[in-house]
Short mmCIF file of C-alpha atoms and ligand atoms in Angstrom, two decimals:
data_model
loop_
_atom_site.label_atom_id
_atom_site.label_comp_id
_atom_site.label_asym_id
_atom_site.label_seq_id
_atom_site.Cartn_x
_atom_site.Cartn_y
_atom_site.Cartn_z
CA UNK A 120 -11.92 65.05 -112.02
CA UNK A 121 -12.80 64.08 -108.28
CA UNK A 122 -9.11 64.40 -107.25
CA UNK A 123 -6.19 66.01 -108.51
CA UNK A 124 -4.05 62.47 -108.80
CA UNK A 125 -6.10 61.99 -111.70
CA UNK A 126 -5.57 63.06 -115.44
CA UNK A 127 -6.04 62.07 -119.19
CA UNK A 128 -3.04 61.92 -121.38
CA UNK A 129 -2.73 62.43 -124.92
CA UNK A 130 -4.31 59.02 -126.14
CA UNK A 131 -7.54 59.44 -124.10
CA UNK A 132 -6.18 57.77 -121.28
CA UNK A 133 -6.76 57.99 -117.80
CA UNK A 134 -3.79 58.49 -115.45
CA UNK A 135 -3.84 58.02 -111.56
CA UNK A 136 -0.58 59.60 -110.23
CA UNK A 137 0.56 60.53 -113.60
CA UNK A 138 0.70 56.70 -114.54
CA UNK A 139 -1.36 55.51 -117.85
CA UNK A 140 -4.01 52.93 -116.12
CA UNK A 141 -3.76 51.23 -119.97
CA UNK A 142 -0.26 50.46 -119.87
CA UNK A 143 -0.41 49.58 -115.74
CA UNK A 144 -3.44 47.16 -116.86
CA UNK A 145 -1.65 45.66 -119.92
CA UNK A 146 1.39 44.73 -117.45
CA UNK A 147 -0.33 43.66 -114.28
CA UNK A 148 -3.53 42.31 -115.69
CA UNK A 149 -7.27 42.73 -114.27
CA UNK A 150 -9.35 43.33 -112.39
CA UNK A 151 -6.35 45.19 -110.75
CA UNK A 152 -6.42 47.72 -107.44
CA UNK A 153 -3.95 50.46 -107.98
CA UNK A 154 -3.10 52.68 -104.83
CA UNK A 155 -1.22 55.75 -105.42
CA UNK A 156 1.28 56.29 -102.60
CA UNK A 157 1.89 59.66 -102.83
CA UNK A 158 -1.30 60.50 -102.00
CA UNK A 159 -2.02 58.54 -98.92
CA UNK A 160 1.23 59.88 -98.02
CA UNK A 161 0.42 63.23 -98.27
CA UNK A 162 -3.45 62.60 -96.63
CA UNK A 163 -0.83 61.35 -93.68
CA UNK A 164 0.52 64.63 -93.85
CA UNK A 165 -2.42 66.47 -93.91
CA UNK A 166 -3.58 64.85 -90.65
CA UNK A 167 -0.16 65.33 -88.73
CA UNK A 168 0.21 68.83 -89.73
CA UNK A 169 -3.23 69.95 -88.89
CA UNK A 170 -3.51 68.30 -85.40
CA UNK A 171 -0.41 69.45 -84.57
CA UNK A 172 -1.26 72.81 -85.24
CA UNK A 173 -4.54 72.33 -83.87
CA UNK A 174 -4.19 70.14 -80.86
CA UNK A 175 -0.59 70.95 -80.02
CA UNK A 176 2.86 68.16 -80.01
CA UNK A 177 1.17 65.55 -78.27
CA UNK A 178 -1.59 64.53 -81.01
CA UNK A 179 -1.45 61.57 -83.43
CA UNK A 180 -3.70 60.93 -86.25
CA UNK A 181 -4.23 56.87 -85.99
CA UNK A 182 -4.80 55.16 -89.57
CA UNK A 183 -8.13 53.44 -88.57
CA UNK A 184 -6.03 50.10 -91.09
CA UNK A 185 -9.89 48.56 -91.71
CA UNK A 186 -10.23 50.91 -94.53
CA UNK A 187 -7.27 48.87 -96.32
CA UNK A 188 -4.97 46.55 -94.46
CA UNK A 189 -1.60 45.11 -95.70
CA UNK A 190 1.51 44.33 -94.79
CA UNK A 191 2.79 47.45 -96.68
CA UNK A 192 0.28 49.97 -95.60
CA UNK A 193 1.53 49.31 -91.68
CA UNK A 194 5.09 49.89 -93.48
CA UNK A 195 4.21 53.74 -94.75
CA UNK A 196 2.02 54.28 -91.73
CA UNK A 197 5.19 53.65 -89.60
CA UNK A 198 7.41 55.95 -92.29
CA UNK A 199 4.86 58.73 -91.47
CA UNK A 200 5.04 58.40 -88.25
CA UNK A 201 0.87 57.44 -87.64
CA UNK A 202 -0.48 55.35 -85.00
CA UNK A 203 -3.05 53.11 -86.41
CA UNK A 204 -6.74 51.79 -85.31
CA UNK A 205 -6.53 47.82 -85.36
CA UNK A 206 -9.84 46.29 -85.14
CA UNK A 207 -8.99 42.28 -84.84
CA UNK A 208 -5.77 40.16 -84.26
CA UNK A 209 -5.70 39.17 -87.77
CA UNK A 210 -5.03 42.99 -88.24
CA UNK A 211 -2.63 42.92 -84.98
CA UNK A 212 -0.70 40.09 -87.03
CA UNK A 213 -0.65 41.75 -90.04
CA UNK A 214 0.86 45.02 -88.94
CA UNK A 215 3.42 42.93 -86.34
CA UNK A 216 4.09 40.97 -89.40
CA UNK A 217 5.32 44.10 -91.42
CA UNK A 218 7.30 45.49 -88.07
CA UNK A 219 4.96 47.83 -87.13
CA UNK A 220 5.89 49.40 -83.58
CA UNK A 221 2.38 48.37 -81.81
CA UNK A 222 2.90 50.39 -79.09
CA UNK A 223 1.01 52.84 -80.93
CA UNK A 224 -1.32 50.96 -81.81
CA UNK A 225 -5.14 51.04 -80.62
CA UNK A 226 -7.63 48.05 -80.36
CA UNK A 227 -11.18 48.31 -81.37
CA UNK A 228 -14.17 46.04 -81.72
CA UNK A 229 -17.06 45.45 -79.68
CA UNK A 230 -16.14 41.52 -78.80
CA UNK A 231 -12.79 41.25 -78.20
CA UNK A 232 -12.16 37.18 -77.29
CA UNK A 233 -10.09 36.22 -74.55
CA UNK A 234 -7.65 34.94 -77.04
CA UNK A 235 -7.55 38.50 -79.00
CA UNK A 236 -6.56 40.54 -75.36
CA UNK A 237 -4.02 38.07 -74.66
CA UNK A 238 -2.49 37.77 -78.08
CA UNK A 239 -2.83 42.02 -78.17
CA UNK A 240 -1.15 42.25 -74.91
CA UNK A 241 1.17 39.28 -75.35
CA UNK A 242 2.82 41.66 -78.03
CA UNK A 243 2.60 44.87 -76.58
CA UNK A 244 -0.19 46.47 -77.27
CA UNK A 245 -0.44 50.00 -76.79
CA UNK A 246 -4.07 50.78 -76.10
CA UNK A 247 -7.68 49.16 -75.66
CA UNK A 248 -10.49 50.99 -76.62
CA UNK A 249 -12.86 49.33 -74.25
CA UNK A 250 -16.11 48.75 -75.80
CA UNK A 251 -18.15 47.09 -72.48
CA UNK A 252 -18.16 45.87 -68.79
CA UNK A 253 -16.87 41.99 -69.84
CA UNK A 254 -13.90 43.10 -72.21
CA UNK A 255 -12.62 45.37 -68.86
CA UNK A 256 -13.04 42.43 -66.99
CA UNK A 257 -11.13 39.94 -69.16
CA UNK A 258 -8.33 42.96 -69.42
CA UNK A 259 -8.00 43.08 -65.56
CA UNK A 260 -7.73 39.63 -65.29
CA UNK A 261 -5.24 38.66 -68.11
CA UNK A 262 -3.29 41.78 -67.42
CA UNK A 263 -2.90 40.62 -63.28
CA UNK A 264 -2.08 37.54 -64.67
CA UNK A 265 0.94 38.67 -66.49
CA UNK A 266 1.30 41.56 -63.51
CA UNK A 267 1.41 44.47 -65.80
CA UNK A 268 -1.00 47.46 -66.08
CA UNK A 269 -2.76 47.61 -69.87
CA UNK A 270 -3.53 51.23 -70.58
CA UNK A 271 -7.40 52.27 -72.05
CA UNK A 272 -9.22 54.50 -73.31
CA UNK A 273 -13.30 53.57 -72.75
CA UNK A 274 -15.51 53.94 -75.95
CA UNK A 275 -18.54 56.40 -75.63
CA UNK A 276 -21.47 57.20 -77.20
CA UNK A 277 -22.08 60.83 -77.48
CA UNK A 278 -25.52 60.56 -78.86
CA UNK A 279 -25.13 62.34 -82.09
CA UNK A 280 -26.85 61.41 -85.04
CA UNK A 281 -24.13 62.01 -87.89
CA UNK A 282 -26.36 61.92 -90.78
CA UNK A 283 -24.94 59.20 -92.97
CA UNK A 284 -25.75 55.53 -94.12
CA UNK A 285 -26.89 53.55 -91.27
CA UNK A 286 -24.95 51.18 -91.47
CA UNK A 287 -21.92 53.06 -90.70
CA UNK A 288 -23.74 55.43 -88.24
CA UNK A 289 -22.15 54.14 -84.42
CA UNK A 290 -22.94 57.74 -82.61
CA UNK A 291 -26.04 56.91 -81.39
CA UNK A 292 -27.46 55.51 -77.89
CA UNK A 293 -28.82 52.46 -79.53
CA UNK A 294 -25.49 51.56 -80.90
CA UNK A 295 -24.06 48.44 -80.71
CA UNK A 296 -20.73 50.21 -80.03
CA UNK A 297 -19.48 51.63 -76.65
CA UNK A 298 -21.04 52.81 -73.82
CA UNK A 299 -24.10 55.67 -73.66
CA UNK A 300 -23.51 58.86 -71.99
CA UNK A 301 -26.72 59.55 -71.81
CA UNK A 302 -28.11 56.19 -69.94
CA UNK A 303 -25.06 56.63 -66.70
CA UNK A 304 -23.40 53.53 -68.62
CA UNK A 305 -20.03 56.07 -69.34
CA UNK A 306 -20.14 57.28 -65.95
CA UNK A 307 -20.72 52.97 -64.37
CA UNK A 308 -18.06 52.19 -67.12
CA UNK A 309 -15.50 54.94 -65.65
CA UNK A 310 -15.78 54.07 -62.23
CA UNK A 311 -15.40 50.51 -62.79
CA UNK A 312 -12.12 51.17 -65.01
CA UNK A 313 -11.16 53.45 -61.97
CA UNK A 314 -11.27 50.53 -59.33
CA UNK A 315 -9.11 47.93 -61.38
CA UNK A 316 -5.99 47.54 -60.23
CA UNK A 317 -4.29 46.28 -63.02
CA UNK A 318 -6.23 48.75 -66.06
CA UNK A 319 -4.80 52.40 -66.79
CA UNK A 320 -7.81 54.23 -68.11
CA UNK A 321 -5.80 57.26 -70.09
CA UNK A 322 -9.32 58.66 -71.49
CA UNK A 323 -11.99 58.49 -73.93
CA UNK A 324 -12.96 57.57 -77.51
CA UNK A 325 -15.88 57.96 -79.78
CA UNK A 326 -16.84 57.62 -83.32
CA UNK A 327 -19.55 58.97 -84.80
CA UNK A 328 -19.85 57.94 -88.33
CA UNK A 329 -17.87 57.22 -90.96
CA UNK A 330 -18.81 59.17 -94.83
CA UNK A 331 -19.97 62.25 -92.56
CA UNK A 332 -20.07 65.90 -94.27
CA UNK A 333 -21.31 67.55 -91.65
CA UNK A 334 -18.52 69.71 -90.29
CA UNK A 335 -20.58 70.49 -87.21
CA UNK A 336 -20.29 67.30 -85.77
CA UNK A 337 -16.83 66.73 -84.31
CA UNK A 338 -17.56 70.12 -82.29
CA UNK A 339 -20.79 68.56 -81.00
CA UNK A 340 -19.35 65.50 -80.51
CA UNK A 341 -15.99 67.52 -78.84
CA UNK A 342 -18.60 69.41 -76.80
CA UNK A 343 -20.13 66.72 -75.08
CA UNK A 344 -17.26 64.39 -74.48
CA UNK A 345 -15.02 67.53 -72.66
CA UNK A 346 -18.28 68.20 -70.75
CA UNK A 347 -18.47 64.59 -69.69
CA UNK A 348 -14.81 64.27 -68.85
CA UNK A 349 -15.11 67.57 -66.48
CA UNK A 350 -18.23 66.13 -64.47
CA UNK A 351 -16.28 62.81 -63.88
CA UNK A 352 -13.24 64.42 -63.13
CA UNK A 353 -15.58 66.92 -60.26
CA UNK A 354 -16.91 63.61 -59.14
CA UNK A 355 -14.49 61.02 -59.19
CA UNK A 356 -11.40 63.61 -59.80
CA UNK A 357 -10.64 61.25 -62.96
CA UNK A 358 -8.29 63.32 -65.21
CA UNK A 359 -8.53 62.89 -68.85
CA UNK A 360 -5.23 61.83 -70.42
CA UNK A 361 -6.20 61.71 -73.87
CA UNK A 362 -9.20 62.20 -76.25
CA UNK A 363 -9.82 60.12 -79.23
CA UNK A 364 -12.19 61.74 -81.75
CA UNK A 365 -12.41 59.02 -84.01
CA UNK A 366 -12.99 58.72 -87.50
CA UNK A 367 -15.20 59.47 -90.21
CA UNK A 368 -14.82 62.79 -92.70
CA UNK A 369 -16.25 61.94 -95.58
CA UNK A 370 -14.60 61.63 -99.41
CA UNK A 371 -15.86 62.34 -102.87
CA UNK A 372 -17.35 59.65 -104.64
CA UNK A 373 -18.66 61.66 -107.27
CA UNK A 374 -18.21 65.12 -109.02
CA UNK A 375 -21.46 66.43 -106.99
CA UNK A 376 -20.12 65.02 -103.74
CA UNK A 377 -18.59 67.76 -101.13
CA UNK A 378 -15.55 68.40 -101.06
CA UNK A 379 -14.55 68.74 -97.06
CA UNK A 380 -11.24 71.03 -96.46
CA UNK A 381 -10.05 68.76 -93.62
CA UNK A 382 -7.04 70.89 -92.49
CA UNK A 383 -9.23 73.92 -91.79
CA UNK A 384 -11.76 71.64 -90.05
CA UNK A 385 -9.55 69.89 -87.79
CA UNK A 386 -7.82 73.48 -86.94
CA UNK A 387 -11.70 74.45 -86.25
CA UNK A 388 -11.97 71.74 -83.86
CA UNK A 389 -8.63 72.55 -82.08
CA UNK A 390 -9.99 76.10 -81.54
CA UNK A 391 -13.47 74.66 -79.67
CA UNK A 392 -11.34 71.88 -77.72
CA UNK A 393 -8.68 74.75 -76.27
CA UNK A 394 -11.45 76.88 -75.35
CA UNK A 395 -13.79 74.66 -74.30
CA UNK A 396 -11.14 72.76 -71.92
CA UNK A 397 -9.83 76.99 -70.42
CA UNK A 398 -14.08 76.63 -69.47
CA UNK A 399 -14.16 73.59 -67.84
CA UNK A 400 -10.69 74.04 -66.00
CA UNK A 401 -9.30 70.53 -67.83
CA UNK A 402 -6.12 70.11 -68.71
CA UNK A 403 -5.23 69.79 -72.87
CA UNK A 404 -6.04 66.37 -73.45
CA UNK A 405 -3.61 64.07 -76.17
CA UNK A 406 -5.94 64.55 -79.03
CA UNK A 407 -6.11 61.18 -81.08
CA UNK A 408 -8.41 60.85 -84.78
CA UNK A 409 -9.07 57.91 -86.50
CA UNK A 410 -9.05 58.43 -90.11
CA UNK A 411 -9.46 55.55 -92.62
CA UNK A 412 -11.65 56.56 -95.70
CA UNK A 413 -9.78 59.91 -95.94
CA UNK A 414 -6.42 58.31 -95.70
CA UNK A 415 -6.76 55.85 -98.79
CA UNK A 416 -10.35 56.40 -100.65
CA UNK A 417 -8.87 58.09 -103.29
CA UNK A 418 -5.49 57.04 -103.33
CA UNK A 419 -7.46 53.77 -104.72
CA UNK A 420 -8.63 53.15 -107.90
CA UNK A 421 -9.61 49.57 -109.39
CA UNK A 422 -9.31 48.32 -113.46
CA UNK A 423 -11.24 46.23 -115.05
CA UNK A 424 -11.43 44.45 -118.55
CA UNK A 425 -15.24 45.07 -120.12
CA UNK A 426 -16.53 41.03 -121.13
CA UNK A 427 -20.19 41.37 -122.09
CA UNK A 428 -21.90 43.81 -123.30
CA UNK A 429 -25.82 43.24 -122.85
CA UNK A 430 -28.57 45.51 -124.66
CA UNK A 431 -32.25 44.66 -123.99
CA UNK A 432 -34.29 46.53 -126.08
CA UNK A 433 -37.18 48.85 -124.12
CA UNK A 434 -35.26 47.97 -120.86
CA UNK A 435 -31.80 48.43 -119.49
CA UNK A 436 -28.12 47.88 -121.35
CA UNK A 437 -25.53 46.17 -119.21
CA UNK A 438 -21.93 45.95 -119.14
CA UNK A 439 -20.33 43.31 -117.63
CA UNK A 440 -17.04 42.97 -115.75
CA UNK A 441 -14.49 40.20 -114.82
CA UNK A 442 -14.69 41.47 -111.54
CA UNK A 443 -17.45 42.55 -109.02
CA UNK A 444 -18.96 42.47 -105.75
CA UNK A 445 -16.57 39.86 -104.82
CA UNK A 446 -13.92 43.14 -105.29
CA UNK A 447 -15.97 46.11 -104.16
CA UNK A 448 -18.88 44.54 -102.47
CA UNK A 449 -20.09 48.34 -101.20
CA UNK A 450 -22.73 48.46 -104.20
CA UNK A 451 -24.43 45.49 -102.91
CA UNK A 452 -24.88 46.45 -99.30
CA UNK A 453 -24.84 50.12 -99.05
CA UNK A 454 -25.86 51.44 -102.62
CA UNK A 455 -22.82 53.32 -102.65
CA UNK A 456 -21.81 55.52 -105.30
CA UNK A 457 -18.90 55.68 -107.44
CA UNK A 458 -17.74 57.18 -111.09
CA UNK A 459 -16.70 54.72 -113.33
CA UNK A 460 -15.09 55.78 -116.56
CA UNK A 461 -13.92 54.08 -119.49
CA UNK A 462 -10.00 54.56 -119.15
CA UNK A 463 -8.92 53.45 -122.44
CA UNK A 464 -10.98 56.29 -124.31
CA UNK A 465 -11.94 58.72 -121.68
CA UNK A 466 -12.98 61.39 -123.95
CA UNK A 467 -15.40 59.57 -126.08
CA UNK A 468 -19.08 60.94 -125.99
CA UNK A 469 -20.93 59.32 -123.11
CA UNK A 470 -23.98 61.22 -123.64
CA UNK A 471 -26.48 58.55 -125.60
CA UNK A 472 -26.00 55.62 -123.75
CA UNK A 473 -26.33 54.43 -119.90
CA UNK A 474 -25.98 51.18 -118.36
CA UNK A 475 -25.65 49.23 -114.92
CA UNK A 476 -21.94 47.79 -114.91
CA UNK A 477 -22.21 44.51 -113.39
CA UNK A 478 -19.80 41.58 -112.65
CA UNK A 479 -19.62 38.22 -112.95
CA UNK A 480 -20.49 36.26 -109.68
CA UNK A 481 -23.87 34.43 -109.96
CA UNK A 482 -26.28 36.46 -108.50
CA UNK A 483 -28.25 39.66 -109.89
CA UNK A 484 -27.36 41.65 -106.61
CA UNK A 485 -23.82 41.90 -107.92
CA UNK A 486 -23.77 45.49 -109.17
CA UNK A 487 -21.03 47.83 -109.10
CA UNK A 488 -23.04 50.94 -110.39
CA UNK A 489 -26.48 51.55 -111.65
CA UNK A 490 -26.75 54.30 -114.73
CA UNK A 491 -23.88 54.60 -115.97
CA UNK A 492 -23.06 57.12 -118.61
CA UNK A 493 -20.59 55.19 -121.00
CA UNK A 494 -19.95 55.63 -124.79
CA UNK A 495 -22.46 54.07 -127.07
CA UNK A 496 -20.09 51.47 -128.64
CA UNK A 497 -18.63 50.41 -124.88
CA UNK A 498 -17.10 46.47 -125.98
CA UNK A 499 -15.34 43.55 -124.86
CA UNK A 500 -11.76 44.42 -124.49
CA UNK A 501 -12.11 47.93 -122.94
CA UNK A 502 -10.88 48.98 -120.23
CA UNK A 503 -13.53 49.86 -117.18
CA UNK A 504 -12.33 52.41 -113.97
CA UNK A 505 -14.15 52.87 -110.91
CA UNK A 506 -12.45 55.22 -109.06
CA UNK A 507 -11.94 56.23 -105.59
CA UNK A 508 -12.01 52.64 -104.32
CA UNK A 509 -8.83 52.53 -102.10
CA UNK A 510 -11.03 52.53 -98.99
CA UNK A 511 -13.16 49.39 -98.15
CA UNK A 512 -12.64 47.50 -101.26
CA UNK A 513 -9.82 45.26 -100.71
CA UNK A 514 -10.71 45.12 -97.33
CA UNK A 515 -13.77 43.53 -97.79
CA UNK A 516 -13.18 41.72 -100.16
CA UNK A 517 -14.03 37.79 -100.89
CA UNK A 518 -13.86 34.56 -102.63
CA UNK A 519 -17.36 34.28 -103.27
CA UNK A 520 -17.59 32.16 -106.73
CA UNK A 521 -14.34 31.15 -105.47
CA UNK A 522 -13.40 34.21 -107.76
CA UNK A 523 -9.41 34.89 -106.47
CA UNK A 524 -8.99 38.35 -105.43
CA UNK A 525 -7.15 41.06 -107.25
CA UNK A 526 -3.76 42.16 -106.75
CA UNK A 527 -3.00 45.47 -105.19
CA UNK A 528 -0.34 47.61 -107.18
CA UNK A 529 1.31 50.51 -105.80
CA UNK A 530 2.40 54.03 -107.62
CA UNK A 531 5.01 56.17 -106.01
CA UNK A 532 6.87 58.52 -107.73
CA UNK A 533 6.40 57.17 -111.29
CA UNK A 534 6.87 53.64 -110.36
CA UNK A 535 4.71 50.81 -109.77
CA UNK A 536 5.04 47.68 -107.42
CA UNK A 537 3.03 44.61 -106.61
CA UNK A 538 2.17 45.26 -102.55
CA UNK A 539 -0.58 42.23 -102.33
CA UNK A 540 -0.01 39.60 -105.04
CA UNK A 541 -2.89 38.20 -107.41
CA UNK A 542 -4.71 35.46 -105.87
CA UNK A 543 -3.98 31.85 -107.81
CA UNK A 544 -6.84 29.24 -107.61
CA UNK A 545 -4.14 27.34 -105.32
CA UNK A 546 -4.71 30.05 -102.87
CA UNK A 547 -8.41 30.07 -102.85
CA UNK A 548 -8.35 26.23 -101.91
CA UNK A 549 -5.06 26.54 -99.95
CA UNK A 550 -7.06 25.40 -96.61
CA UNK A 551 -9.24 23.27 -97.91
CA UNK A 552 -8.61 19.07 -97.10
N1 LLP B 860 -12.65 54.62 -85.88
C1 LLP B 860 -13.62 53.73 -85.62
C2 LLP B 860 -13.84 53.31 -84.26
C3 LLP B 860 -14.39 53.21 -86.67
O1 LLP B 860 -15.35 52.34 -86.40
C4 LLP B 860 -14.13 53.61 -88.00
C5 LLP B 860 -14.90 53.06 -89.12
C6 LLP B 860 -13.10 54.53 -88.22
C7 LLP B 860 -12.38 55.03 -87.13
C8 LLP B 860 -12.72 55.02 -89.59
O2 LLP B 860 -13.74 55.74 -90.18
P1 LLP B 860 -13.49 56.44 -91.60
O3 LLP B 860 -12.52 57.57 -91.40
O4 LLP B 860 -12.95 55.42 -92.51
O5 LLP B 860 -14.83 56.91 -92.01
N2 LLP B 860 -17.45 49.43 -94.60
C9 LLP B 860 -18.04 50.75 -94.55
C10 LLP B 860 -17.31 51.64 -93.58
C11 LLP B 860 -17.30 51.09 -92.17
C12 LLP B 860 -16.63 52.03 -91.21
C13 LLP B 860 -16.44 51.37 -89.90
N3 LLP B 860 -15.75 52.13 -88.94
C14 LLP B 860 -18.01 51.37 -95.94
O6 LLP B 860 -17.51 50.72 -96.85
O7 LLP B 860 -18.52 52.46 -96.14
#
């Protein structure tokens, strides 16, 4: 199995967190997100431990809350002590809402509105990552307004290419994201920060990628952000505070998939950082990362109940879901991959018979997973796992169809609990007039 919460009990049934997904089905219903607890509690761990060891007291891992956001995910992020990565005030209101201390909190997005700084820093925002030259400007402003100084950190691109989908690649000079090293924009972009009167600028950030395998590239990206961060500090004697890493180490989807040891990477990048900053003469920075995927991928898991089974003779066999790209919509716009097991009779012979598993929204794009290994005599009334879906599922998530959206259902220590309740058709209409 792709992670060690998972397991098959006695019947032939799959377990995630020791809990039988045919008994959590039969009570909550489907399609049905389960997140086991334990586990993003322990990824939490993982991350604190390791950067502590690595970076020393003063780094935080930050919960980049995109990858799932709830009211109850803010709630164990706080328990664990993690700052988190908000991208948009609906995600500023959403953490407030569950009494998340946003203080340590850290605002991303490339087109922040006037309304989003002053809502952010109307309730205490920690940090802005800075993305451009306008979003500094409307900080200065609304921040002299209220006469109080709004610390930042300025968003960089390193350059890197992080070898990954492209839609999720942001390392590059053509990015949309951030500001180039490479072009003098970082250097414009830190001297401008400098000269505000009412701006903090505590450091740097940069992200490279998100699903990235390639150990290599937090050291290159390390490299070239210290060595930036020394020349500015030789020219304009700015000293870096803190440096934000970002995001990005990539999960297993599949059995074939990597499998990254993150503790010994991070404790790898800790080594280059110490020795790299003794080189340049800085000063330990406050080392920040950004995980998402790596907090909750796996942690996630979603159930569905099989409707119609369709077998064209010559051509392809499909299995169809009451869910779909209305729940996991990653299929449709990355071709991601994902196992997907039958849960109610996990050891049955899959060998003879593939198909695509598809939903039910009215469109043939709607595809969870192409070739499918699933038993020959897969029928209505079975129950269908894809696993691994805790990151970017729920999140991105939508009405299309005007299909309601699944409940999410946590496990924690043998128990289960409704976190997000099942959408009713009331609440898919609930703003129309
Ligand atoms: N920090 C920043 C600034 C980011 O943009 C991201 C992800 C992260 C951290 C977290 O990266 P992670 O550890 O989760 O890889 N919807 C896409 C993923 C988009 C990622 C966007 N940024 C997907 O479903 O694959």
């Amino acid at each position: 199995m792709i992670c060690n919460n998972l397991s098959v009990n006695e019947e032939g049934h799959l377990c995630l967190g020791g809990q039988d997904t045919v008994m959590l089905a039969a009570k909550y219903g489907t399609p049905l997100y389960l997140m086991d607890e334990d586990r993003i509690r322990e990824r939490c761990r993982v991350y604190k431990k390791a950067m502590c060891e690595a970076f020393g007291e003063s780094a935080m891992p930050l919960y980049a809350s995109k990858a799932a956001s709830f009211k109850q995910i803010y709630r164990i992020m706080k328990e664990e002590g993690m700052g988190v990565d908000v991208v948009s005030s609906g995600e500023i209101f959403t953490a407030l809402s569950a009494g998340y201390p946003l203080e340590h909190a850290y605002f991303h997005s490339n087109n922040k509105t006037d309304e989003d700084i002053a809502y952010a820093m109307d309730n205490g925002i920690g940090y802005f990552v800075v993305d451009n030259r306008e979003e500094l400007d409307a900080i200065e402003r609304i921040a002299a307004e209220w006469n109080l100084t709004q610390k930042v950190l300025l968003r960089l691109t390193p350059g890197i290419d992080p070898h990954t989908y492209a839609a999720v690649a942001t390392g590059k000079v053509d990015s949309k994201f951030g500001s180039a090293i490479e072009t003098g924009q970082a250097e414009e972009m830190t001297l401008y920060a400098l000269s505000l009167p009412h701006v903090h600028l505590v450091g740097y950030h940069c992200h490279v990628g998100s699903q990235v395998f390639d150990s290599d590239v937090f050291l290159r990206a390390t490299a070239i952000m210290l060595d930036f961060a020394s020349k500015m500090k030789e020219k304009h004697g700015f000293e870096l505070e803190e440096l934000d890493l970002g995001g990005g180490y990539g999960v297993r989807y599949r059995d074939e998939d990597p499998e990254i040891d993150i503790y010994a990477n991070i404790l790898q990048v800790g080594m280059a950082v110490k020795a790299q900053c003794t080189a340049l003469g800085l000063k330990m920075p406050a080392v920040r990362m950004e995980p998402g995927r790596s907090i909750v991928a796996d942690a996630g898991m979603t159930l569905y109940n099989v409707g119609t089974v369709k077998r064209i003779p010559g051509y392809k066999n499909y299995v169809s879901v009451d869910g779909g790209m209305t729940d996991n919509p990653r299929f449709a716009l990355y071709h991601s991959s994902y196992t997907v097991l039958l849960a109610n009779r996990v050891n049955d012979d899959k060998s003879t018979f593939r198909c695509s598993v598809v939903g039910r929204c009215c469109e043939s794009g709607d595809i969870l997973q192409e070739d499918v290994p699933m038993p020959e005599d897969v029928r209505r009334g079975d129950l269908l796992a894809v696993l691994t879906t805790g990151a970017y599922n729920y999140s991105m998530s939508s009405n299309y169809n005007r299909i309601p959206k699944p409940p999410v259902v946590m496990l924690h220590e043998g128990e289960s609990y409704v976190a997000v309740k099942r959408e009713a058709f009331e609440d898919v209409c609930a703003n129309d007039i």
